[in-house]
XYZ file of N, CA, C and O in Angstrom:
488
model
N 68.440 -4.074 54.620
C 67.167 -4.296 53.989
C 66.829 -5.790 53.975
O 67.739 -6.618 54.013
N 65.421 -6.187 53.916
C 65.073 -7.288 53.891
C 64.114 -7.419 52.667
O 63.461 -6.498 52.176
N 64.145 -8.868 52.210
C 63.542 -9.197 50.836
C 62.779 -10.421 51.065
O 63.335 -11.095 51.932
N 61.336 -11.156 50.455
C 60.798 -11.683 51.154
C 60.693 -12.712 49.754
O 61.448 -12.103 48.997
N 60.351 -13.539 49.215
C 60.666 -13.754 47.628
C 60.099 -15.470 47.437
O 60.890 -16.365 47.138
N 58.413 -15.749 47.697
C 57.912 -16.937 47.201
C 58.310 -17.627 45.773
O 58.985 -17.248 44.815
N 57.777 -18.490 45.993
C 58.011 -19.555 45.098
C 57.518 -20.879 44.749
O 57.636 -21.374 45.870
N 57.089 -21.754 44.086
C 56.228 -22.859 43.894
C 55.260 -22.855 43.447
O 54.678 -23.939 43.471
N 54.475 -21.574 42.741
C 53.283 -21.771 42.102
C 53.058 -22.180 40.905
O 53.887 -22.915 40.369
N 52.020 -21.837 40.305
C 52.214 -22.758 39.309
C 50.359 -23.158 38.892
O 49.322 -22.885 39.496
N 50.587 -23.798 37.781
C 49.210 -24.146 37.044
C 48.967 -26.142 37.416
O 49.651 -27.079 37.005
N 47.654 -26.154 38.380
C 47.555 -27.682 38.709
C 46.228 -28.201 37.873
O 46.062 -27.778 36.729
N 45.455 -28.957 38.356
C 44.552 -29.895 37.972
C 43.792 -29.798 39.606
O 44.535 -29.767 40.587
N 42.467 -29.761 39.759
C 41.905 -29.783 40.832
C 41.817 -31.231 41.530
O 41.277 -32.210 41.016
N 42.333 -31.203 42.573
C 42.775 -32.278 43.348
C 44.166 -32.687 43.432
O 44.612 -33.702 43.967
N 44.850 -31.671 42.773
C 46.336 -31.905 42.632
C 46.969 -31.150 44.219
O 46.452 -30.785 45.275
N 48.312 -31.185 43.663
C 48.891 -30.444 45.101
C 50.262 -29.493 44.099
O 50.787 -29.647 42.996
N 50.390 -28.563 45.177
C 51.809 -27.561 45.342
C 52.360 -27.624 46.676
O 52.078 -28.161 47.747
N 53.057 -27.037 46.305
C 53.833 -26.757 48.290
C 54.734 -25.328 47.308
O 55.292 -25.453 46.218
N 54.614 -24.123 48.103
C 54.912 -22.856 48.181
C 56.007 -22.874 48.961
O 56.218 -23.815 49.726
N 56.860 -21.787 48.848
C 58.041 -21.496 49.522
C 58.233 -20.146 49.767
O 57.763 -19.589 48.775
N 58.729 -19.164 50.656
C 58.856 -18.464 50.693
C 60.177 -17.936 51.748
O 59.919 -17.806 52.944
N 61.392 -17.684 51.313
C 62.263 -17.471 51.685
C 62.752 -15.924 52.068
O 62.134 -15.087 51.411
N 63.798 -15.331 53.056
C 63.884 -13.976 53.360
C 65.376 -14.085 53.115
O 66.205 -14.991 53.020
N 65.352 -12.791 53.057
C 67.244 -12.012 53.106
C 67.561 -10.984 53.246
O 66.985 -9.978 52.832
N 68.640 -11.059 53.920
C 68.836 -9.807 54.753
C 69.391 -10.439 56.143
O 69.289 -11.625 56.454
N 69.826 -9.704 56.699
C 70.780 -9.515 58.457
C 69.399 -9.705 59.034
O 68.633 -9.073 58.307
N 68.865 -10.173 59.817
C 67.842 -10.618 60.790
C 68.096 -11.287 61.997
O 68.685 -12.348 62.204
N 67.588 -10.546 62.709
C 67.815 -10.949 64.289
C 66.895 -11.985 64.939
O 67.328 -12.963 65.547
N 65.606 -11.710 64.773
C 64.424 -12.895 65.240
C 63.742 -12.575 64.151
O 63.821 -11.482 63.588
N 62.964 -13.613 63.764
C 61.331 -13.903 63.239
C 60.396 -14.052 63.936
O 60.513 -14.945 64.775
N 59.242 -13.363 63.910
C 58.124 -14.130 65.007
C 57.151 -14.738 64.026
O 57.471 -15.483 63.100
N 55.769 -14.287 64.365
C 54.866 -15.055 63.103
C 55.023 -14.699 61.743
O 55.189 -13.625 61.167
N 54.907 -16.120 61.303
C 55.068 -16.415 59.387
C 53.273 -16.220 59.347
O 52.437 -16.396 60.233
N 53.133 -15.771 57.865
C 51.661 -15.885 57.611
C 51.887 -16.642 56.260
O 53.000 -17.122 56.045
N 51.087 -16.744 55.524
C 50.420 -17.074 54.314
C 49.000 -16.148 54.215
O 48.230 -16.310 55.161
N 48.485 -14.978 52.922
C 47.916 -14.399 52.651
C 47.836 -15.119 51.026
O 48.800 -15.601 50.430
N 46.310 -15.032 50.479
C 46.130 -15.311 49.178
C 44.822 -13.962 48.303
O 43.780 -13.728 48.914
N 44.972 -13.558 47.534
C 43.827 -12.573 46.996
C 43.524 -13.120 45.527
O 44.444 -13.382 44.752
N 42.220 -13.271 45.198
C 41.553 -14.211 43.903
C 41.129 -12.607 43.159
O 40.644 -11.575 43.621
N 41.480 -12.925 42.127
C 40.911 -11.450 41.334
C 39.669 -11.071 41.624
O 38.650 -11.760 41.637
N 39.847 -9.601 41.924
C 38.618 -8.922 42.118
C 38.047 -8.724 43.896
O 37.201 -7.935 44.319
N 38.692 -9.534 44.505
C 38.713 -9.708 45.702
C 39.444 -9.288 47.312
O 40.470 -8.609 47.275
N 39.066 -9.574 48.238
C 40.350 -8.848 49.395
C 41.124 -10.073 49.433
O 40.925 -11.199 48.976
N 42.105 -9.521 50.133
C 43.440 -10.313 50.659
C 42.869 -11.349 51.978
O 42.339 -10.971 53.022
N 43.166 -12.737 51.553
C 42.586 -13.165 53.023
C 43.620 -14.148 53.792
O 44.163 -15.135 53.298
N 43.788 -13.599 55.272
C 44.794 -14.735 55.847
C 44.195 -16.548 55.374
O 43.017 -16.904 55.357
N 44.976 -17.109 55.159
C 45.070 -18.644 54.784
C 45.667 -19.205 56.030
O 45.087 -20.187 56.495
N 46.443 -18.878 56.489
C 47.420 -19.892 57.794
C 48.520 -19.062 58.365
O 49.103 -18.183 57.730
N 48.733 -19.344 59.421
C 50.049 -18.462 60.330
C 50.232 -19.737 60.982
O 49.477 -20.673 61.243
N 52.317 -19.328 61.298
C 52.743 -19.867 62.253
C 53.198 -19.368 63.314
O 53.781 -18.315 63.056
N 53.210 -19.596 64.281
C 54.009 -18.484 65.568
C 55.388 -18.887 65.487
O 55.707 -19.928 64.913
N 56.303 -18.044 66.084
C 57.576 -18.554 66.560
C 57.993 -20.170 67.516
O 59.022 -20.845 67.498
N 56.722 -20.346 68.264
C 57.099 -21.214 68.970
C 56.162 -22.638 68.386
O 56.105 -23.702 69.002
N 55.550 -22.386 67.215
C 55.036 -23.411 66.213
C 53.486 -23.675 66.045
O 52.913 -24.508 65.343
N 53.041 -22.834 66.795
C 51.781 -22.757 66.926
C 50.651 -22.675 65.841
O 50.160 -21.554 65.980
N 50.002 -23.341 64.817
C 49.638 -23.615 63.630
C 48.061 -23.140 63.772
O 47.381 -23.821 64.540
N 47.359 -21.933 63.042
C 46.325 -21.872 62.389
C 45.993 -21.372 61.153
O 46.802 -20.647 60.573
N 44.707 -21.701 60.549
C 44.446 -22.184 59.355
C 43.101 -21.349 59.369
O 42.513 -21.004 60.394
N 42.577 -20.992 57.646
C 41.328 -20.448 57.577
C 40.492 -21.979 57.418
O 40.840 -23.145 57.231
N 39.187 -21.245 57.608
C 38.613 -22.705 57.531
C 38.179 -23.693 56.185
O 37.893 -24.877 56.011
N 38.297 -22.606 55.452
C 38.462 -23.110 54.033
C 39.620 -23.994 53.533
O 39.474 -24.709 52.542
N 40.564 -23.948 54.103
C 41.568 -24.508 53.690
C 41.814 -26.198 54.650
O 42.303 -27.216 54.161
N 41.443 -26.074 55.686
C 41.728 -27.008 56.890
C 41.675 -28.061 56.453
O 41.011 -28.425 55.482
N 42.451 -28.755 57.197
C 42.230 -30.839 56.748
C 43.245 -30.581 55.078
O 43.910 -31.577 54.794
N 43.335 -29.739 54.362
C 44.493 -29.713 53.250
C 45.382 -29.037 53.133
O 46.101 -29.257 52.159
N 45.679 -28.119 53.887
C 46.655 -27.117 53.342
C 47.423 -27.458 55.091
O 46.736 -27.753 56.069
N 49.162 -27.303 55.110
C 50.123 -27.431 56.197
C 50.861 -26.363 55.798
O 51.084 -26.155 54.605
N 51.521 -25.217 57.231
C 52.504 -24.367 56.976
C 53.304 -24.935 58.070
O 53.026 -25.499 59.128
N 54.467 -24.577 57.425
C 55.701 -25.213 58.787
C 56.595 -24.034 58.244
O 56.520 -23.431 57.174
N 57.376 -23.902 59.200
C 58.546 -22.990 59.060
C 60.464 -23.788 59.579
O 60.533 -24.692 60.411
N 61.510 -23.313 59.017
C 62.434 -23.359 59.037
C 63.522 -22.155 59.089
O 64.070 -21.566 58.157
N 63.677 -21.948 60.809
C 64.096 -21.034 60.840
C 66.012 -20.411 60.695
O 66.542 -19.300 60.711
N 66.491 -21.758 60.569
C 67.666 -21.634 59.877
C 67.843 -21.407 58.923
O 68.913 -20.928 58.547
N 66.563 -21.741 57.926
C 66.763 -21.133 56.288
C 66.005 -19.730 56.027
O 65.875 -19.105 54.975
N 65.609 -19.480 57.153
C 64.601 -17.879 57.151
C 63.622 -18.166 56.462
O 63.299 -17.236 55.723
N 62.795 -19.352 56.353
C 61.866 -19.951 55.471
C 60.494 -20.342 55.663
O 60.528 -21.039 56.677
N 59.203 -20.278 55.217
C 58.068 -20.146 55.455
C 57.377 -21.258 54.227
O 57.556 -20.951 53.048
N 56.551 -22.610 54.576
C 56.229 -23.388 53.475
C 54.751 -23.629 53.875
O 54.128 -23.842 54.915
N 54.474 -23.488 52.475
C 53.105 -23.692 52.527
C 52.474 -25.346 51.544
O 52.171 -25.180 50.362
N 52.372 -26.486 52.028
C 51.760 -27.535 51.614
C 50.746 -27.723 51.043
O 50.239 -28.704 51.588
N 49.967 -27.295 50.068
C 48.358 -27.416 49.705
C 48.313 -28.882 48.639
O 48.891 -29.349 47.657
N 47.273 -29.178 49.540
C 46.664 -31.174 48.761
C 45.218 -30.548 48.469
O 44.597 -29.579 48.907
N 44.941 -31.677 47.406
C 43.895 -31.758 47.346
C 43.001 -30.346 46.820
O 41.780 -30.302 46.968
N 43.798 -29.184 46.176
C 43.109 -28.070 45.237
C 42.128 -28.448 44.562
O 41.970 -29.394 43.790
N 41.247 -27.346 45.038
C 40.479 -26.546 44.228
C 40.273 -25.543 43.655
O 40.975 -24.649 44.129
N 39.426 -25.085 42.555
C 39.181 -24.343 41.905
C 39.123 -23.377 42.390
O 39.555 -22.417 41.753
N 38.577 -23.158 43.723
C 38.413 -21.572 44.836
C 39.420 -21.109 45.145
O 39.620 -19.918 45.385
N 40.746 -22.607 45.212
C 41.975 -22.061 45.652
C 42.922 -20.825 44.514
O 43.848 -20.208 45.040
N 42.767 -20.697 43.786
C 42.948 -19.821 42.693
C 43.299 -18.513 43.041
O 42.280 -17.822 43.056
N 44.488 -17.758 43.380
C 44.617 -16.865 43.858
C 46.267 -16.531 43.641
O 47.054 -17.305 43.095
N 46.611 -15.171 44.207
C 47.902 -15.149 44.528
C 48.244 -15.359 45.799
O 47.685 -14.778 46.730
N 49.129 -16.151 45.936
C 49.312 -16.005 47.288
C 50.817 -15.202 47.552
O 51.821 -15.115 46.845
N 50.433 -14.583 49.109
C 51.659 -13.614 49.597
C 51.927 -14.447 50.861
O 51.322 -15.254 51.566
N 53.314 -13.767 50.792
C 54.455 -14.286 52.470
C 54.125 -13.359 53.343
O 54.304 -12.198 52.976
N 53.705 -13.534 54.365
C 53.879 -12.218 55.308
C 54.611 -12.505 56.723
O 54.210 -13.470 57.372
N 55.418 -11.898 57.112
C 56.020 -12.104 58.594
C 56.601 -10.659 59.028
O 56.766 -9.624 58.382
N 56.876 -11.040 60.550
C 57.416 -10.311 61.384
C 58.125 -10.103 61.763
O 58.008 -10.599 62.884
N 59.755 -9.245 61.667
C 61.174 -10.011 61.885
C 61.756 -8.257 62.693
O 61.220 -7.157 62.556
N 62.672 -8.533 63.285
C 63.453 -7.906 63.859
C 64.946 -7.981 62.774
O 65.733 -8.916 62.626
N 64.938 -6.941 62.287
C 66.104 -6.766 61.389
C 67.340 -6.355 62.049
O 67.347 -5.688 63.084
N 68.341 -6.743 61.465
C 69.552 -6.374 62.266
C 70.505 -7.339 62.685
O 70.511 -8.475 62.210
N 71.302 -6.959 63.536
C 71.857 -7.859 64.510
C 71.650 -8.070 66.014
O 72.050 -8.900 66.830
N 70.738 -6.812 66.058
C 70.760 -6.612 68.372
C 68.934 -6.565 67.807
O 68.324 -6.415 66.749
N 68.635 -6.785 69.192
C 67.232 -6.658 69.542
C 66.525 -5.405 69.166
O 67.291 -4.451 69.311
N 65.760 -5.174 68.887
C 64.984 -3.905 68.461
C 63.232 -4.157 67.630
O 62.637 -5.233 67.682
N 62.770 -3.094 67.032
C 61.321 -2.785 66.977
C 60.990 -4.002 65.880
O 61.677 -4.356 64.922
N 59.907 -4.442 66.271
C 59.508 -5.321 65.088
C 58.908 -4.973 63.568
O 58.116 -4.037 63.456
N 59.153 -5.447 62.861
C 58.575 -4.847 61.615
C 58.209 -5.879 60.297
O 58.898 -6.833 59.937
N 56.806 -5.370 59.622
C 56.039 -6.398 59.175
C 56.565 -6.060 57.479
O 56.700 -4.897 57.099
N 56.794 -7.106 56.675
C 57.393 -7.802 55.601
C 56.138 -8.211 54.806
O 55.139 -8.804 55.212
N 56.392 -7.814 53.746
C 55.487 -8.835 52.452
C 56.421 -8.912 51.195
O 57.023 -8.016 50.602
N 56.346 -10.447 50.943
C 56.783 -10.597 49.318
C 55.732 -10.537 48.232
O 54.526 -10.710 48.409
N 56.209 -10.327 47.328
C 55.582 -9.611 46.122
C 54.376 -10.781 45.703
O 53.443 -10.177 45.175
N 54.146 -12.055 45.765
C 53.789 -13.190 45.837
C 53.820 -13.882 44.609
O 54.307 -13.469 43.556
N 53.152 -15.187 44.860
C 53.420 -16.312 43.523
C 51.898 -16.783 43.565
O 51.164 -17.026 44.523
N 51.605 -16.842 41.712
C 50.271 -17.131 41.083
C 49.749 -18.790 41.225
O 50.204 -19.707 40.541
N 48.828 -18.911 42.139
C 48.552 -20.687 41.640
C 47.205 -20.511 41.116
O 46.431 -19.634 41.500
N 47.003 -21.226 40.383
C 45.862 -21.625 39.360
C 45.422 -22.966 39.096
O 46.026 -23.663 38.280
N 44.365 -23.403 39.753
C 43.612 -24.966 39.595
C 42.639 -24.588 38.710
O 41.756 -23.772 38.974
N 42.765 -25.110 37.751
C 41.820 -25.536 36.418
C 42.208 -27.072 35.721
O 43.372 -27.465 35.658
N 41.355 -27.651 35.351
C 40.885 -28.317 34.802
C 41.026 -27.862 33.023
O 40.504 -28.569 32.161
């Protein structure tokens, strides 16, 4: 089994910053794309940023010019950088990726952690 399990949120000040974490566990064979997903009450789930396996970086456009995801794939790890919050940013955000569980090659299969609350208020 695999477990997906963010971290870093938290209550800021608008114009402040977090950086999110989101770590996996479990026997895993490959990772391919990391996401970042966020949902604001009352609202849908919306991609924020993905990384590919081979590092390939996009971003919603709301977020661009402030928010960085990088990944670390020795720690099975997915980070999300946000500068410069705002009030819109207000949401939960979720981990999402793609991993091949196991030890040998086989079917890919898509992961979500339960996610972590950030809140910019003033």
């Amino acid at each position: 089994q695999v477990q997906l399990v963010e971290s870093g949120g938290g209550l800021v000040e608008p114009g402040g910053s977090l950086s999110l974490s989101c770590s996996a566990s479990g026997v895993i064979y490959t990772i391919y794309e990391m996401r970042w997903y966020r949902q604001a009450p009352g609202k849908q789930r919306d991609l924020v940023a993905t990384v590919t396996a081979s590092g390939t970086r996009n971003y919603a456009d709301s977020v661009k010019g402030r928010f960085t995801i990088s990944r670390d794939d020795s720690k099975k790890s997915v980070y999300l950088q946000m500068n410069n919050l705002k009030p819109e940013d207000t949401a939960i955000y979720y981990c999402n990726v793609d991993i091949i569980v196991g030890r040998t090659w086989g079917r890919t299969t898509n992961y979500w952690g339960r996610g972590t609350q950030v809140t910019v208020s003033a």
